[in-house]
mmCIF file of C-alpha atoms in Angstrom:
data_model
loop_
_atom_site.group_PDB
_atom_site.id
_atom_site.type_symbol
_atom_site.label_atom_id
_atom_site.label_comp_id
_atom_site.label_asym_id
_atom_site.label_seq_id
_atom_site.Cartn_x
_atom_site.Cartn_y
_atom_site.Cartn_z
ATOM 1 C CA MET A 1 108.706 56.480 -128.877
ATOM 2 C CA GLY A 2 106.264 54.465 -126.905
ATOM 3 C CA ARG A 3 105.839 50.805 -127.622
ATOM 4 C CA TRP A 4 107.900 49.403 -130.519
ATOM 5 C CA ARG A 5 106.342 47.470 -133.304
ATOM 6 C CA ASP A 6 107.872 45.150 -135.827
ATOM 7 C CA GLY A 7 109.790 47.159 -138.554
ATOM 8 C CA ARG A 8 113.025 48.344 -139.941
ATOM 9 C CA GLY A 9 115.254 51.441 -139.383
ATOM 10 C CA LEU A 10 118.869 52.462 -138.743
ATOM 11 C CA LEU A 11 120.709 51.842 -135.569
ATOM 12 C CA VAL A 12 122.951 54.911 -134.937
ATOM 13 C CA VAL A 13 125.879 54.721 -132.522
ATOM 14 C CA ARG A 14 127.564 57.961 -131.555
ATOM 15 C CA THR A 15 130.374 57.850 -129.010
ATOM 16 C CA ASP A 16 131.342 60.889 -126.778
ATOM 17 C CA THR A 17 135.197 59.942 -127.094
ATOM 18 C CA GLY A 18 135.236 60.365 -130.901
ATOM 19 C CA GLU A 19 137.440 57.282 -131.110
ATOM 20 C CA VAL A 20 134.934 55.765 -133.535
ATOM 21 C CA PRO A 21 133.004 57.999 -135.849
ATOM 22 C CA ALA A 22 129.162 57.826 -135.791
ATOM 23 C CA VAL A 23 128.017 54.486 -137.274
ATOM 24 C CA SER A 24 124.656 53.763 -138.838
ATOM 25 C CA VAL A 25 123.739 50.118 -139.579
ATOM 26 C CA PRO A 26 120.527 48.486 -140.803
ATOM 27 C CA LEU A 27 118.175 47.529 -137.982
ATOM 28 C CA GLU A 28 115.365 45.084 -137.700
ATOM 29 C CA VAL A 29 112.878 45.657 -134.838
ATOM 30 C CA ALA A 30 111.301 42.479 -133.365
ATOM 31 C CA ALA A 31 108.542 43.735 -130.980
ATOM 32 C CA SER A 32 105.726 41.223 -131.453
ATOM 33 C CA TYR A 33 105.871 37.906 -129.585
ATOM 34 C CA ARG A 34 106.229 36.082 -132.814
ATOM 35 C CA ALA A 35 109.038 38.086 -134.121
ATOM 36 C CA ARG A 36 110.904 38.096 -130.857
ATOM 37 C CA THR A 37 110.541 34.380 -130.569
ATOM 38 C CA ARG A 38 112.000 33.780 -134.003
ATOM 39 C CA GLY A 39 114.656 36.455 -133.606
ATOM 40 C CA LEU A 40 117.925 35.297 -135.498
ATOM 41 C CA LEU A 41 117.096 31.624 -135.407
ATOM 42 C CA GLY A 42 117.975 29.759 -138.580
ATOM 43 C CA ARG A 43 120.032 32.556 -140.054
ATOM 44 C CA ASP A 44 123.584 32.052 -141.276
ATOM 45 C CA ALA A 45 124.516 35.750 -141.174
ATOM 46 C CA VAL A 46 123.203 39.042 -139.630
ATOM 47 C CA ASP A 47 122.780 42.052 -141.784
ATOM 48 C CA GLY A 48 123.200 44.902 -139.305
ATOM 49 C CA ALA A 49 121.417 44.369 -135.965
ATOM 50 C CA MET A 50 118.178 43.264 -134.505
ATOM 51 C CA LEU A 51 116.415 45.067 -131.593
ATOM 52 C CA LEU A 52 114.160 42.848 -129.409
ATOM 53 C CA SER A 53 111.598 44.869 -127.375
ATOM 54 C CA PRO A 54 110.516 44.323 -124.822
ATOM 55 C CA ALA A 55 113.225 41.869 -123.635
ATOM 56 C CA SER A 56 115.657 41.550 -120.773
ATOM 57 C CA GLY A 57 117.489 38.324 -121.706
ATOM 58 C CA VAL A 58 118.016 35.941 -124.736
ATOM 59 C CA HIS A 59 119.098 32.470 -125.623
ATOM 60 C CA THR A 60 121.153 31.119 -128.514
ATOM 61 C CA PHE A 61 119.654 27.662 -128.741
ATOM 62 C CA GLY A 62 119.111 26.709 -132.261
ATOM 63 C CA MET A 63 121.370 29.613 -133.654
ATOM 64 C CA ARG A 64 124.006 28.720 -136.228
ATOM 65 C CA ILE A 65 126.447 31.594 -135.476
ATOM 66 C CA PRO A 66 127.849 33.378 -132.365
ATOM 67 C CA ILE A 67 126.345 36.801 -131.641
ATOM 68 C CA ASP A 68 126.928 39.889 -129.658
ATOM 69 C CA VAL A 69 124.198 40.831 -127.163
ATOM 70 C CA ALA A 70 123.845 44.280 -125.858
ATOM 71 C CA TYR A 71 121.341 44.819 -122.964
ATOM 72 C CA LEU A 72 119.636 48.241 -123.110
ATOM 73 C CA ASP A 73 117.704 50.276 -120.586
ATOM 74 C CA ARG A 74 114.455 52.046 -121.467
ATOM 75 C CA ARG A 75 116.467 55.120 -122.817
ATOM 76 C CA LEU A 76 118.520 52.809 -125.102
ATOM 77 C CA THR A 77 121.608 53.137 -122.937
ATOM 78 C CA VAL A 78 123.895 50.045 -123.063
ATOM 79 C CA LEU A 79 124.025 48.328 -119.747
ATOM 80 C CA ALA A 80 126.373 45.449 -120.887
ATOM 81 C CA VAL A 81 127.639 43.637 -124.034
ATOM 82 C CA ARG A 82 128.285 39.956 -124.140
ATOM 83 C CA THR A 83 129.385 37.606 -126.939
ATOM 84 C CA MET A 84 127.397 34.295 -126.903
ATOM 85 C CA PRO A 85 128.138 31.135 -128.849
ATOM 86 C CA PRO A 86 125.243 28.937 -130.088
ATOM 87 C CA GLY A 87 123.375 26.921 -127.545
ATOM 88 C CA ARG A 88 123.659 29.194 -124.529
ATOM 89 C CA LEU A 89 121.221 30.813 -122.105
ATOM 90 C CA GLY A 90 121.826 34.515 -121.218
ATOM 91 C CA LEU A 91 120.328 35.372 -117.777
ATOM 92 C CA PRO A 92 118.001 38.164 -117.709
ATOM 93 C CA ARG A 93 119.669 41.626 -116.782
ATOM 94 C CA PRO A 94 118.105 43.835 -114.118
ATOM 95 C CA ARG A 95 116.917 47.186 -115.662
ATOM 96 C CA ALA A 96 117.252 45.853 -119.219
ATOM 97 C CA ARG A 97 114.149 46.651 -121.267
ATOM 98 C CA HIS A 98 115.657 45.958 -124.772
ATOM 99 C CA VAL A 99 118.184 43.555 -126.195
ATOM 100 C CA LEU A 100 120.222 44.341 -129.376
ATOM 101 C CA GLU A 101 121.739 41.417 -131.248
ATOM 102 C CA ALA A 102 124.442 41.447 -134.036
ATOM 103 C CA ALA A 103 127.148 39.251 -135.430
ATOM 104 C CA ALA A 104 129.945 38.386 -133.017
ATOM 105 C CA GLY A 105 132.439 41.249 -133.135
ATOM 106 C CA ALA A 106 130.225 43.846 -134.731
ATOM 107 C CA MET A 107 129.362 45.743 -131.727
ATOM 108 C CA ALA A 108 133.076 46.375 -130.737
ATOM 109 C CA ALA A 109 133.599 47.707 -134.275
ATOM 110 C CA TRP A 110 130.604 50.046 -134.028
ATOM 111 C CA GLY A 111 131.678 51.432 -130.612
ATOM 112 C CA VAL A 112 128.794 49.764 -128.684
ATOM 113 C CA ARG A 113 129.892 49.363 -124.982
ATOM 114 C CA ALA A 114 128.402 49.925 -121.532
ATOM 115 C CA GLY A 115 127.364 53.522 -121.092
ATOM 116 C CA VAL A 116 126.891 54.367 -124.828
ATOM 117 C CA ARG A 117 123.502 55.447 -125.872
ATOM 118 C CA VAL A 118 122.152 54.170 -129.263
ATOM 119 C CA GLU A 119 119.437 55.680 -131.401
ATOM 120 C CA VAL A 120 116.990 54.372 -133.902
ATOM 121 C CA GLU A 121 116.341 56.560 -136.937
ATOM 122 C CA GLY A 122 114.143 56.149 -140.021
ATOM 123 C CA TRP A 123 111.996 53.488 -138.302
ATOM 124 C CA VAL A 124 109.174 52.092 -140.541
ATOM 125 C CA GLU A 125 106.579 49.703 -139.239
ATOM 126 C CA SER A 126 106.434 46.411 -141.054
ATOM 127 C CA ARG A 127 103.150 45.437 -142.623
ATOM 128 C CA THR A 128 103.696 41.726 -142.530
ATOM 129 C CA SER A 129 103.394 41.426 -138.716
#
């Protein structure tokens, strides 16, 4: 896929080790400046995950909940995963082209860790952007 646009789909996580079976979770894609800026601000919970693209860093100022943040390269391979409490600034990651956000603890449960490649399936462009 070339450039992302705002929309929805499924985040699919398959691990090579087989310790966690393939997982599919609802995914919201925030690709426009407005959607990336809004992100998860003002939400009390996260249903699935949000992909910010392009992005190499995030902040949690104005957030109500702690979140997991995965930095992804251009092929959607996870470079690093961090848990960030509200009110923090995450420094930009070299080589990161996308950022994946989810509720704190969710990524470990899904098997998202450095070196894992995630996929996006069933992506549908949002008509409200």
